[in-house]
PDB file of C-alpha atoms in Angstrom:
ATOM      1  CA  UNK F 255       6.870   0.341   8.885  1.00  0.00           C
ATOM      2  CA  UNK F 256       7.908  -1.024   5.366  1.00  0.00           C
ATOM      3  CA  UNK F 257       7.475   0.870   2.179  1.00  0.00           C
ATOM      4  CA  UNK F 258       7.923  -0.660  -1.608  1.00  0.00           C
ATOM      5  CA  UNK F 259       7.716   0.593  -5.033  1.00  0.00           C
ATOM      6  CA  UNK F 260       5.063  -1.380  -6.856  1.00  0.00           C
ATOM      7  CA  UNK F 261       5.900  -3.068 -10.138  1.00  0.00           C
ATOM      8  CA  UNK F 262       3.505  -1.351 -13.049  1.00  0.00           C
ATOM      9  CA  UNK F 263       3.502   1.812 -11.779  1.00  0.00           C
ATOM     10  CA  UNK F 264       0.693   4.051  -9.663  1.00  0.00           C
ATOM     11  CA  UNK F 265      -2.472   2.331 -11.381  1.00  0.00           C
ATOM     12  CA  UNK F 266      -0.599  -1.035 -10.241  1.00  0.00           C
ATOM     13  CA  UNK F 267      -0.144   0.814  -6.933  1.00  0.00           C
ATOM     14  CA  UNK F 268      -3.491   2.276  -6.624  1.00  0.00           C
ATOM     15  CA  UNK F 269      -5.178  -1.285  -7.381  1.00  0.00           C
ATOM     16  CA  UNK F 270      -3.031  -3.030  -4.734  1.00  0.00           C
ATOM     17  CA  UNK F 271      -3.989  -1.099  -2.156  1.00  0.00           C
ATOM     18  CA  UNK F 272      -7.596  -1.294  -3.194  1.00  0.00           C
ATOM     19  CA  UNK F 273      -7.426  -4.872  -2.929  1.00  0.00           C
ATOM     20  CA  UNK F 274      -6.234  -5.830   0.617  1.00  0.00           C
ATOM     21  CA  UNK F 275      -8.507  -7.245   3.102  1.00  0.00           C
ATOM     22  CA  UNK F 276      -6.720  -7.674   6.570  1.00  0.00           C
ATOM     23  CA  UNK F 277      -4.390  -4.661   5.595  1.00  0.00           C
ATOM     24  CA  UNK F 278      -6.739  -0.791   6.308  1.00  0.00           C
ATOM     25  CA  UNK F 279      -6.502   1.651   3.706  1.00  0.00           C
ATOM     26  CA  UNK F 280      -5.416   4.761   6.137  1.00  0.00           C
ATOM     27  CA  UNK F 281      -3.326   8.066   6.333  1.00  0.00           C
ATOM     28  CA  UNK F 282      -2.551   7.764  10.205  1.00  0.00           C
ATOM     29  CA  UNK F 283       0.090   4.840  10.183  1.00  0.00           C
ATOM     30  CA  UNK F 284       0.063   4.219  13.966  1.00  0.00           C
ATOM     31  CA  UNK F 285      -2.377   2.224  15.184  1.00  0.00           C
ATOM     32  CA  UNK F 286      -2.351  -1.702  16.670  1.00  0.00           C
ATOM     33  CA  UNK F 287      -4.053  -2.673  13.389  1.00  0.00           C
ATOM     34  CA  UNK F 288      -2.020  -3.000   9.968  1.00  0.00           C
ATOM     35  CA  UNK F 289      -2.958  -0.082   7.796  1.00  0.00           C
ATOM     36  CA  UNK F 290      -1.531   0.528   4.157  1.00  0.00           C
ATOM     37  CA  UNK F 291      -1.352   3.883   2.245  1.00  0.00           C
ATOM     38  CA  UNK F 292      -0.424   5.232  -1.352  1.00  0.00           C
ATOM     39  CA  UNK F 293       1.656   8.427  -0.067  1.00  0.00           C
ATOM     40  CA  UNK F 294       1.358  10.589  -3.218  1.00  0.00           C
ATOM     41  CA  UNK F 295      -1.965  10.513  -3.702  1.00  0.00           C
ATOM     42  CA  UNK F 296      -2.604  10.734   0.769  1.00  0.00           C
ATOM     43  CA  UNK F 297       0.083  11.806   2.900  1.00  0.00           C
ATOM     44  CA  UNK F 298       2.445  13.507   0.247  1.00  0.00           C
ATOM     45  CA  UNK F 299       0.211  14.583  -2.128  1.00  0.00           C
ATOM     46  CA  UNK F 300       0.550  18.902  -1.370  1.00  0.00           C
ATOM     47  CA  UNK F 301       4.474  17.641  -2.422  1.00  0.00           C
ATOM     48  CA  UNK F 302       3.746  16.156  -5.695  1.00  0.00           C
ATOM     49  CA  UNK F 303       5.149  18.283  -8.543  1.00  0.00           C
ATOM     50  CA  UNK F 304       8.068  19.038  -5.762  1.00  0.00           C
ATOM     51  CA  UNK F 305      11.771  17.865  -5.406  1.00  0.00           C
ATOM     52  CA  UNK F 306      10.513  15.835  -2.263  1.00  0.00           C
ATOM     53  CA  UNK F 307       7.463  14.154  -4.096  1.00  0.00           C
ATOM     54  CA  UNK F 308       7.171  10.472  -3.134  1.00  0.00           C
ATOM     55  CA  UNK F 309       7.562   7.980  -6.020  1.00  0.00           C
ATOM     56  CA  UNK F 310       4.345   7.422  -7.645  1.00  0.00           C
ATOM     57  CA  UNK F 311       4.467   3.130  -7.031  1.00  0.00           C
ATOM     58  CA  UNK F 312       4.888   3.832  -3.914  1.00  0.00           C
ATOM     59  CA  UNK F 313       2.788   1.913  -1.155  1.00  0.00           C
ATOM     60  CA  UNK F 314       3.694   2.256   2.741  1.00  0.00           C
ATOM     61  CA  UNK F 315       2.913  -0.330   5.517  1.00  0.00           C
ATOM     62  CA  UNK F 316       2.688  -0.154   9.181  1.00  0.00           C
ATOM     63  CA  UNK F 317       2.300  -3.948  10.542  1.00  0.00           C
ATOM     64  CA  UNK F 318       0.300  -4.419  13.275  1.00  0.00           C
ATOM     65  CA  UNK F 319      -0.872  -7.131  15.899  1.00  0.00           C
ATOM     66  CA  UNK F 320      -3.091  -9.293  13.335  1.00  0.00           C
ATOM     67  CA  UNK F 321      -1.238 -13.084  12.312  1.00  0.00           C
ATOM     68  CA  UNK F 322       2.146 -12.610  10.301  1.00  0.00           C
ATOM     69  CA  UNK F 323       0.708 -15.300   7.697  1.00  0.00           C
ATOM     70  CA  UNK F 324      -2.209 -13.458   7.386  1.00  0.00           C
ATOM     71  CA  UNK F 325      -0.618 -10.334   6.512  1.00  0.00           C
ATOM     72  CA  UNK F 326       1.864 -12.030   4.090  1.00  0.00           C
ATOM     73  CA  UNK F 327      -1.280 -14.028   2.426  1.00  0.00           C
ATOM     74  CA  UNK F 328      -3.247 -10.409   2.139  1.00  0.00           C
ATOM     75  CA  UNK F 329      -0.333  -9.028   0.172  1.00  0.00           C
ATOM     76  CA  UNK F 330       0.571 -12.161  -2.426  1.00  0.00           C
ATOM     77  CA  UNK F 331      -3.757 -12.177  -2.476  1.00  0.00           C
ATOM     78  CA  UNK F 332      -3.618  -8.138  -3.390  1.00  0.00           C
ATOM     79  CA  UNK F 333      -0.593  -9.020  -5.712  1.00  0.00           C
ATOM     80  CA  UNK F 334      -1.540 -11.561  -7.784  1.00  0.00           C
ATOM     81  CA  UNK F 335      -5.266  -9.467  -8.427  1.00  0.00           C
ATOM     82  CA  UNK F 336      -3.177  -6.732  -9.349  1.00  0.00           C
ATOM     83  CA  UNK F 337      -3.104  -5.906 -12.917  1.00  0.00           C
ATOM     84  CA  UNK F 338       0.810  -6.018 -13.065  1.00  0.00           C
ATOM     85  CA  UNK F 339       0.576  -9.601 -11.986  1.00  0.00           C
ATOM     86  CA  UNK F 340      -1.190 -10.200 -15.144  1.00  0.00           C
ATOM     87  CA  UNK F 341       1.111  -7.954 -17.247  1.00  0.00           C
TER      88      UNK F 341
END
């Protein structure tokens, strides 16, 4: 499990996760493949105008079974699409 706050902001956030191919856009983060999830808007979203709201850059991944250079070239793929990349 690794989480990281997404340079931009949620829209930068939002359009990463949209843009991953290897990585499964999913609320359950327990499964053999690797799955990715914005928490505010999924998980954490009944806590959002709470104390315990999660930051809204916020993406969370749970790393599966799939090649570790695969993984690593979804993300900088995802990254460099996102519109903070280009900011």
């Amino acid at each position: 499990m690794v989480s990281f706050l997404a340079a931009g902001g949620e829209q930068a956030a939002l359009a990463l996760v949209a843009k991953t191919e290897v990585f499964t856009l999913a609320e359950s983060l327990g499964a053999v493949e690797s799955l990715i999830e914005h928490p505010a808007r999924m998980t954490h979203a009944s806590t959002a105008e709470g104390p315990t709201a999660a930051p809204r850059n916020l993406i969370r991944l749970s790393v599966g079974i799939e090649s570790a250079d695969d993984l690593v070239d979804d993300l900088q793929q995802a990254l460099v699409r996102s519109p903070a990349a280009t900011a």
